[in-house]
Amino acid sequence: VDEEILGRMENYQSKVIYSVPNAKYYKIVTAGCQMNVADSERIMGVLEGELGLTSLDDAMEDSIDQSLITTTNKSSKNKENKVPKTPDILLLNTCTIRDHAEQKVYDALGPYTALKRAGRPLAIVVAGCVAQQEGEALLRRFPEVDLVLGPQYIPWLGDLLIEVGKGSQLAMTESMIWSEGGGSVLSGDGRANSAGWNSSRDKDGDWMVPIKRGHSIRAWVNVIYGCNEHCTYCVVPSVRGVEQSRSMEAILQECLQLAATGYKEVTLLGQNIDAYGRDMTPRRTFADLLHYLNDNLPNNTISRIRYVTSHPRYFSDRVIDAVADLAKVCECFHVPFQAGDDQVLRDMRRGYTYDSYMNIIRKIRAKAPDAS
């Protein structure tokens, strides 16, 4: 076969795999914790608010119709009437906290990679903690995957999908310290990673992307990303990065926007929420944030403030006082105990003991006896 023809065939195959002309629909599958749920809300906001895509809620099935992989000789009209809608963009937002998490992702990818090999235009994105953990290894194992997206790069998903449409295959998992330094969205060639790529906005501006909330009354609000603890059993620091707090002003602004659209309850999110503010100058505390929100949210708007998750090692009396005394903060504590044996806690590198944990419980009962 003429080499020029082969070249054109390879170019055509590249476009079939990586480009999704006239994309309209997306499908997202979310696994894991509340942080992943909040991330998916942002992902959906970007896909709909920036790219104008529509969710295929009616296509959220456990399995894919294998008949879609085969082609037929029926007319286009019949195909239009009988072939069900399939996503133009598939996004798996993954969790790696459980054993064999990667294998579950591989199993989920299988039917969709078969679709791509059969020639169906489809962009496949793997996001979340498995994406951060596996990085470019996912691209090597599944060359049909177009984008491996670490959690910190969600604000740029729209830009990255545009690059995917041009033929790029990307692994955006490089650890990033949020800053106001300049930089371009991509530094690489057709197959790039995030090395050498910098944020051009601060973390507060970057995360004020469109959000498709999963509920009309209560909402998740991120206040701190990452974790510095390195407990022996936990992968979170390696997949979520170092602790980086959002400013109190940005958090309040997001809550005010929620209040303006009728929301009544927010849950403040952080992998280690008691660490809030210790990376800031001047230092702030989580109790400071609770007071700030309680004092600045107008009455008769958001009346319930909750939070997850506390760390007993850093849990303070000021947080107990804030939860007990502030009108808008629900009397609800989320303090995982992990284990009741001091040796096990030492092996886990948790930094507290059975007695210190029970002392927290005694203080809560004394200050807020009706708290949950």
Short mmCIF file of C-alpha atoms in Angstrom, two decimals:
data_model
loop_
_atom_site.label_atom_id
_atom_site.label_comp_id
_atom_site.label_asym_id
_atom_site.label_seq_id
_atom_site.Cartn_x
_atom_site.Cartn_y
_atom_site.Cartn_z
CA VAL A 1 0.00 0.00 0.00
CA ASP A 2 1.23 3.47 -0.88
CA GLU A 3 2.91 5.14 2.14
CA GLU A 4 0.99 8.37 1.50
CA ILE A 5 -2.30 6.43 1.74
CA LEU A 6 -1.09 4.75 4.95
CA GLY A 7 -0.27 8.16 6.37
CA ARG A 8 -3.74 9.45 5.59
CA MET A 9 -5.26 6.31 7.18
CA GLU A 10 -3.21 6.82 10.35
CA ASN A 11 -4.24 10.46 10.47
CA TYR A 12 -7.90 9.48 10.03
CA GLN A 13 -7.63 6.87 12.81
CA SER A 14 -6.10 9.50 15.10
CA LYS A 15 -9.05 11.81 14.49
CA VAL A 16 -11.52 8.99 15.09
CA ILE A 17 -9.94 8.15 18.43
CA TYR A 18 -9.21 11.59 19.79
CA SER A 19 -11.64 14.01 18.21
CA VAL A 20 -15.37 14.13 18.99
CA PRO A 21 -17.00 16.38 16.40
CA ASN A 22 -20.27 18.04 17.40
CA ALA A 23 -20.14 16.65 20.94
CA LYS A 24 -23.50 17.04 22.72
CA TYR A 25 -23.77 14.52 25.53
CA TYR A 26 -21.65 13.40 28.45
CA LYS A 27 -21.85 10.66 31.03
CA ILE A 28 -20.18 10.82 34.44
CA VAL A 29 -19.79 7.98 36.92
CA THR A 30 -18.73 8.97 40.45
CA ALA A 31 -17.24 6.74 43.15
CA GLY A 32 -15.94 7.57 46.59
CA CYS A 33 -16.27 10.23 49.25
CA GLN A 34 -18.11 13.53 49.55
CA MET A 35 -15.07 15.30 48.08
CA ASN A 36 -15.47 13.28 44.89
CA VAL A 37 -19.18 14.09 44.78
CA ALA A 38 -18.34 17.79 45.09
CA ASP A 39 -15.67 17.41 42.40
CA SER A 40 -18.22 15.80 40.08
CA GLU A 41 -20.57 18.73 40.59
CA ARG A 42 -17.79 21.03 39.40
CA ILE A 43 -16.98 18.74 36.49
CA MET A 44 -20.62 18.75 35.40
CA GLY A 45 -20.70 22.52 35.78
CA VAL A 46 -17.72 22.88 33.45
CA LEU A 47 -19.12 20.42 30.90
CA GLU A 48 -22.50 22.13 30.82
CA GLY A 49 -21.65 25.73 31.67
CA GLU A 50 -18.50 26.09 29.57
CA LEU A 51 -18.90 23.48 26.84
CA GLY A 52 -22.70 23.43 26.51
CA LEU A 53 -22.97 19.65 26.88
CA THR A 54 -25.99 17.76 28.22
CA SER A 55 -25.90 14.96 30.78
CA LEU A 56 -27.16 11.52 29.78
CA ASP A 57 -28.89 10.77 33.06
CA ASP A 58 -31.05 8.18 31.32
CA ALA A 59 -27.87 6.38 30.21
CA MET A 60 -26.45 5.89 33.72
CA GLU A 61 -26.50 2.11 33.49
CA ASP A 62 -24.31 -0.54 35.01
CA SER A 63 -23.56 -2.05 31.62
CA ILE A 64 -23.30 -0.83 28.07
CA ASP A 65 -25.36 -2.16 25.17
CA GLN A 66 -22.87 -4.41 23.37
CA SER A 67 -24.90 -4.13 20.16
CA LEU A 68 -23.61 -0.58 19.84
CA ILE A 69 -20.15 -1.95 19.14
CA THR A 70 -21.29 -3.59 15.90
CA THR A 71 -22.23 -1.68 12.78
CA THR A 72 -25.33 -2.30 10.68
CA ASN A 73 -26.39 -1.70 7.10
CA LYS A 74 -29.60 0.04 8.08
CA SER A 75 -30.35 3.50 6.80
CA SER A 76 -29.30 6.58 8.72
CA LYS A 77 -32.96 7.27 9.44
CA ASN A 78 -33.40 3.88 11.08
CA LYS A 79 -30.20 4.33 13.05
CA GLU A 80 -31.40 7.69 14.28
CA ASN A 81 -34.64 6.15 15.50
CA LYS A 82 -33.33 2.87 16.97
CA VAL A 83 -29.79 3.40 18.22
CA PRO A 84 -29.96 4.85 21.77
CA LYS A 85 -28.01 7.97 22.59
CA THR A 86 -24.48 7.30 23.81
CA PRO A 87 -22.16 9.84 25.40
CA ASP A 88 -19.70 11.82 23.36
CA ILE A 89 -17.64 12.26 26.51
CA LEU A 90 -17.34 9.59 29.22
CA LEU A 91 -15.84 10.66 32.55
CA LEU A 92 -15.04 8.26 35.39
CA ASN A 93 -14.43 10.10 38.68
CA THR A 94 -12.59 7.45 40.64
CA CYS A 95 -11.70 6.54 44.22
CA THR A 96 -8.63 4.61 45.32
CA ILE A 97 -9.30 4.19 49.04
CA ARG A 98 -10.54 0.61 48.63
CA ASP A 99 -8.49 -2.42 47.70
CA HIS A 100 -8.32 -3.26 43.98
CA ALA A 101 -9.66 0.19 43.07
CA GLU A 102 -7.54 0.34 39.94
CA GLN A 103 -8.87 -2.99 38.70
CA LYS A 104 -12.43 -1.74 39.11
CA VAL A 105 -11.58 1.24 36.93
CA TYR A 106 -10.00 -1.03 34.32
CA ASP A 107 -13.14 -3.19 34.29
CA ALA A 108 -15.36 -0.13 33.88
CA LEU A 109 -13.25 1.17 30.99
CA GLY A 110 -13.39 -2.06 28.98
CA PRO A 111 -16.74 -1.65 27.17
CA TYR A 112 -16.03 1.98 26.29
CA THR A 113 -12.58 1.30 24.91
CA ALA A 114 -14.24 -1.37 22.75
CA LEU A 115 -16.60 1.32 21.44
CA LYS A 116 -13.65 3.49 20.46
CA ARG A 117 -11.85 0.64 18.77
CA ALA A 118 -15.02 0.05 16.76
CA GLY A 119 -14.74 3.61 15.47
CA ARG A 120 -17.29 5.45 17.57
CA PRO A 121 -16.14 9.02 18.34
CA LEU A 122 -15.82 9.10 22.12
CA ALA A 123 -13.59 11.06 24.49
CA ILE A 124 -12.71 9.09 27.62
CA VAL A 125 -11.59 10.95 30.75
CA VAL A 126 -10.41 9.26 33.95
CA ALA A 127 -10.47 11.68 36.89
CA GLY A 128 -10.19 11.44 40.66
CA CYS A 129 -7.79 9.60 42.93
CA VAL A 130 -7.04 6.58 40.72
CA ALA A 131 -6.19 9.01 37.92
CA GLN A 132 -3.84 10.90 40.23
CA GLN A 133 -2.25 7.68 41.49
CA GLU A 134 -1.78 5.95 38.13
CA GLY A 135 -1.04 8.96 35.89
CA GLU A 136 0.54 8.11 32.55
CA ALA A 137 0.41 4.39 33.39
CA LEU A 138 -3.31 4.58 32.59
CA LEU A 139 -2.54 5.92 29.14
CA ARG A 140 -0.05 3.13 28.51
CA ARG A 141 -2.52 0.47 29.59
CA PHE A 142 -5.49 2.05 27.82
CA PRO A 143 -4.33 4.11 24.84
CA GLU A 144 -7.99 4.83 24.11
CA VAL A 145 -8.11 7.11 27.19
CA ASP A 146 -7.75 10.74 26.13
CA LEU A 147 -7.30 12.55 29.44
CA VAL A 148 -6.11 11.51 32.90
CA LEU A 149 -7.22 14.31 35.20
CA GLY A 150 -5.95 14.87 38.73
CA PRO A 151 -8.40 16.61 41.10
CA GLN A 152 -6.44 19.87 41.11
CA TYR A 153 -6.93 20.33 37.35
CA ILE A 154 -10.75 20.26 37.28
CA PRO A 155 -11.02 24.04 36.66
CA TRP A 156 -9.20 23.58 33.35
CA LEU A 157 -11.23 20.59 32.14
CA GLY A 158 -12.89 22.65 29.39
CA ASP A 159 -9.55 23.84 28.01
CA LEU A 160 -8.08 20.35 28.24
CA LEU A 161 -11.00 18.76 26.37
CA ILE A 162 -10.50 21.29 23.59
CA GLU A 163 -6.89 20.11 23.37
CA VAL A 164 -8.14 16.51 23.32
CA GLY A 165 -10.34 17.45 20.37
CA LYS A 166 -7.21 18.58 18.54
CA GLY A 167 -5.55 15.20 19.05
CA SER A 168 -3.76 15.57 22.38
CA GLN A 169 -3.53 12.77 24.90
CA LEU A 170 -2.89 14.21 28.34
CA ALA A 171 -1.97 13.12 31.86
CA MET A 172 -2.56 16.11 34.14
CA THR A 173 -1.42 14.80 37.52
CA GLU A 174 1.65 16.83 38.45
CA SER A 175 1.38 18.14 42.02
CA MET A 176 0.49 21.81 41.96
CA ILE A 177 0.92 24.52 44.57
CA TRP A 178 -1.74 27.11 43.88
CA SER A 179 -0.24 30.49 43.12
CA GLU A 180 -0.80 33.61 41.10
CA GLY A 181 2.14 32.86 38.83
CA GLY A 182 1.54 33.00 35.10
CA GLY A 183 1.81 30.21 32.61
CA SER A 184 0.15 28.55 29.67
CA VAL A 185 -2.46 25.81 29.86
CA LEU A 186 -0.29 23.31 28.04
CA SER A 187 3.44 23.12 27.54
CA GLY A 188 3.59 19.86 25.68
CA ASP A 189 3.16 18.30 22.29
CA GLY A 190 0.54 15.81 21.20
CA ARG A 191 1.06 13.59 24.23
CA ALA A 192 1.77 15.80 27.20
CA ASN A 193 1.75 15.76 30.95
CA SER A 194 1.41 18.56 33.46
CA ALA A 195 5.11 19.10 34.08
CA GLY A 196 6.03 22.69 33.44
CA TRP A 197 2.42 23.83 33.45
CA ASN A 198 1.41 26.58 35.87
CA SER A 199 -1.73 28.16 37.18
CA SER A 200 -2.48 31.64 35.88
CA ARG A 201 -5.06 32.39 38.57
CA ASP A 202 -5.24 31.96 42.33
CA LYS A 203 -6.95 28.95 43.91
CA ASP A 204 -10.06 30.87 44.87
CA GLY A 205 -10.63 32.20 41.37
CA ASP A 206 -9.81 28.84 39.80
CA TRP A 207 -12.42 27.01 41.82
CA MET A 208 -15.20 29.50 41.13
CA VAL A 209 -16.19 27.52 38.06
CA PRO A 210 -19.79 26.69 37.09
CA ILE A 211 -21.21 24.06 39.45
CA LYS A 212 -24.13 21.74 38.80
CA ARG A 213 -25.39 21.08 42.30
CA GLY A 214 -26.88 17.71 43.10
CA HIS A 215 -29.50 19.17 45.44
CA SER A 216 -31.59 22.33 45.53
CA ILE A 217 -31.50 22.97 49.30
CA ARG A 218 -28.11 21.74 50.58
CA ALA A 219 -24.69 22.09 48.98
CA TRP A 220 -21.06 21.05 49.41
CA VAL A 221 -18.52 23.86 49.82
CA ASN A 222 -14.79 23.06 49.70
CA VAL A 223 -12.75 24.96 52.27
CA ILE A 224 -9.39 23.12 52.24
CA TYR A 225 -7.80 20.74 49.75
CA GLY A 226 -5.24 18.04 50.44
CA CYS A 227 -3.81 16.53 53.61
CA ASN A 228 -0.37 16.57 55.27
CA GLU A 229 -0.88 13.73 57.75
CA HIS A 230 0.46 10.57 56.03
CA CYS A 231 -1.34 8.01 58.19
CA THR A 232 0.12 4.59 57.43
CA TYR A 233 -3.08 3.18 55.88
CA CYS A 234 -4.18 6.21 53.85
CA VAL A 235 -3.41 7.23 50.27
CA VAL A 236 -5.07 10.66 50.45
CA PRO A 237 -1.88 12.81 50.76
CA SER A 238 -0.39 11.23 47.64
CA VAL A 239 -3.54 11.70 45.53
CA ARG A 240 -4.98 14.94 46.95
CA GLY A 241 -1.77 16.87 47.51
CA VAL A 242 -0.67 19.12 50.34
CA GLU A 243 -3.08 21.16 52.43
CA GLN A 244 -4.19 24.37 50.75
CA SER A 245 -6.88 26.51 52.35
CA ARG A 246 -9.29 28.75 50.50
CA SER A 247 -9.69 32.27 51.83
CA MET A 248 -12.58 32.94 54.17
CA GLU A 249 -13.76 35.67 51.81
CA ALA A 250 -14.00 33.27 48.85
CA ILE A 251 -15.83 30.67 50.95
CA LEU A 252 -18.30 33.32 52.12
CA GLN A 253 -18.83 34.50 48.54
CA GLU A 254 -19.73 30.98 47.42
CA CYS A 255 -22.14 30.63 50.34
CA LEU A 256 -23.75 33.98 49.54
CA GLN A 257 -24.27 32.87 45.95
CA LEU A 258 -25.92 29.70 47.23
CA ALA A 259 -28.11 31.72 49.58
CA ALA A 260 -29.21 33.97 46.73
CA THR A 261 -30.54 30.93 44.85
CA GLY A 262 -32.47 29.51 47.79
CA TYR A 263 -30.02 27.15 49.48
CA LYS A 264 -30.54 26.65 53.23
CA GLU A 265 -27.71 24.33 54.23
CA VAL A 266 -24.02 23.98 53.41
CA THR A 267 -21.55 21.28 54.36
CA LEU A 268 -17.97 22.52 54.56
CA LEU A 269 -15.56 19.98 53.07
CA GLY A 270 -11.97 19.13 53.89
CA GLN A 271 -9.99 15.91 54.14
CA ASN A 272 -8.66 17.31 57.44
CA ILE A 273 -10.88 20.28 58.12
CA ASP A 274 -9.29 21.09 61.48
CA ALA A 275 -6.12 21.95 59.57
CA TYR A 276 -7.93 24.85 57.88
CA GLY A 277 -5.85 28.01 57.85
CA ARG A 278 -2.55 26.69 59.16
CA ASP A 279 -1.02 27.17 55.71
CA MET A 280 -2.19 30.81 55.58
CA THR A 281 -0.44 34.04 56.54
CA PRO A 282 -1.66 35.22 58.96
CA ARG A 283 -2.75 31.85 60.29
CA ARG A 284 -6.46 31.20 60.60
CA THR A 285 -8.31 28.38 62.31
CA PHE A 286 -11.40 26.37 61.51
CA ALA A 287 -13.14 27.98 64.49
CA ASP A 288 -12.35 31.39 62.95
CA LEU A 289 -14.06 30.27 59.74
CA LEU A 290 -17.18 29.07 61.57
CA HIS A 291 -17.48 32.40 63.38
CA TYR A 292 -16.88 34.35 60.16
CA LEU A 293 -19.59 32.52 58.24
CA ASN A 294 -22.06 32.62 61.11
CA ASP A 295 -21.59 36.38 61.50
CA ASN A 296 -21.64 37.32 57.81
CA LEU A 297 -24.37 35.15 56.33
CA PRO A 298 -27.62 37.16 56.41
CA ASN A 299 -30.39 35.87 58.63
CA ASN A 300 -33.16 33.88 56.94
CA THR A 301 -30.78 32.61 54.25
CA ILE A 302 -28.40 29.73 55.00
CA SER A 303 -29.39 28.60 58.47
CA ARG A 304 -27.52 25.29 58.75
CA ILE A 305 -23.74 24.89 58.52
CA ARG A 306 -22.23 21.41 58.80
CA TYR A 307 -18.72 20.10 58.12
CA VAL A 308 -16.61 16.98 57.50
CA THR A 309 -14.10 15.64 58.49
CA SER A 310 -12.34 16.43 61.79
CA HIS A 311 -9.06 14.93 62.99
CA PRO A 312 -8.97 14.15 66.74
CA ARG A 313 -5.31 15.15 66.85
CA TYR A 314 -6.16 18.76 65.96
CA PHE A 315 -9.70 19.01 67.31
CA SER A 316 -9.92 22.13 69.51
CA ASP A 317 -12.09 23.41 72.33
CA ARG A 318 -12.83 26.48 70.20
CA VAL A 319 -14.53 24.28 67.59
CA ILE A 320 -16.65 22.67 70.31
CA ASP A 321 -17.60 26.13 71.59
CA ALA A 322 -18.41 27.36 68.07
CA VAL A 323 -20.64 24.38 67.30
CA ALA A 324 -22.40 24.71 70.65
CA ASP A 325 -22.87 28.50 70.61
CA LEU A 326 -23.26 29.69 67.00
CA ALA A 327 -26.84 29.88 65.79
CA LYS A 328 -26.19 28.80 62.18
CA VAL A 329 -23.78 25.93 62.98
CA CYS A 330 -25.51 22.59 63.50
CA GLU A 331 -24.75 20.75 66.73
CA CYS A 332 -23.19 17.87 64.86
CA PHE A 333 -19.64 16.55 65.20
CA HIS A 334 -17.84 14.32 62.71
CA VAL A 335 -14.86 12.88 64.61
CA PRO A 336 -13.71 9.45 63.37
CA PHE A 337 -12.17 7.28 66.07
CA GLN A 338 -10.45 4.75 63.74
CA ALA A 339 -9.42 2.44 66.61
CA GLY A 340 -9.76 2.11 70.38
CA ASP A 341 -6.37 0.59 71.04
CA ASP A 342 -3.36 2.84 71.61
CA GLN A 343 -0.89 0.50 69.92
CA VAL A 344 -3.08 0.29 66.82
CA LEU A 345 -3.39 4.09 66.78
CA ARG A 346 0.41 4.39 67.02
CA ASP A 347 0.84 1.91 64.17
CA MET A 348 -1.64 3.97 62.15
CA ARG A 349 0.31 7.17 63.00
CA ARG A 350 -2.90 8.88 64.08
CA GLY A 351 -1.23 11.07 66.72
CA TYR A 352 -3.77 10.61 69.53
CA THR A 353 -4.72 7.99 72.12
CA TYR A 354 -7.90 6.36 73.36
CA ASP A 355 -7.87 8.66 76.41
CA SER A 356 -7.37 11.86 74.39
CA TYR A 357 -10.22 10.87 72.07
CA MET A 358 -12.56 10.13 74.97
CA ASN A 359 -11.60 13.47 76.51
CA ILE A 360 -12.93 15.16 73.35
CA ILE A 361 -16.21 13.26 73.72
CA ARG A 362 -16.52 14.30 77.37
CA LYS A 363 -16.01 17.95 76.44
CA ILE A 364 -18.64 17.71 73.68
CA ARG A 365 -21.14 16.13 76.08
CA ALA A 366 -20.50 18.83 78.66
CA LYS A 367 -20.79 21.74 76.21
CA ALA A 368 -23.40 20.38 73.79
CA PRO A 369 -25.21 17.48 75.44
CA ASP A 370 -27.79 17.15 72.65
CA ALA A 371 -25.27 17.14 69.81
CA SER A 372 -25.13 14.30 67.34
#
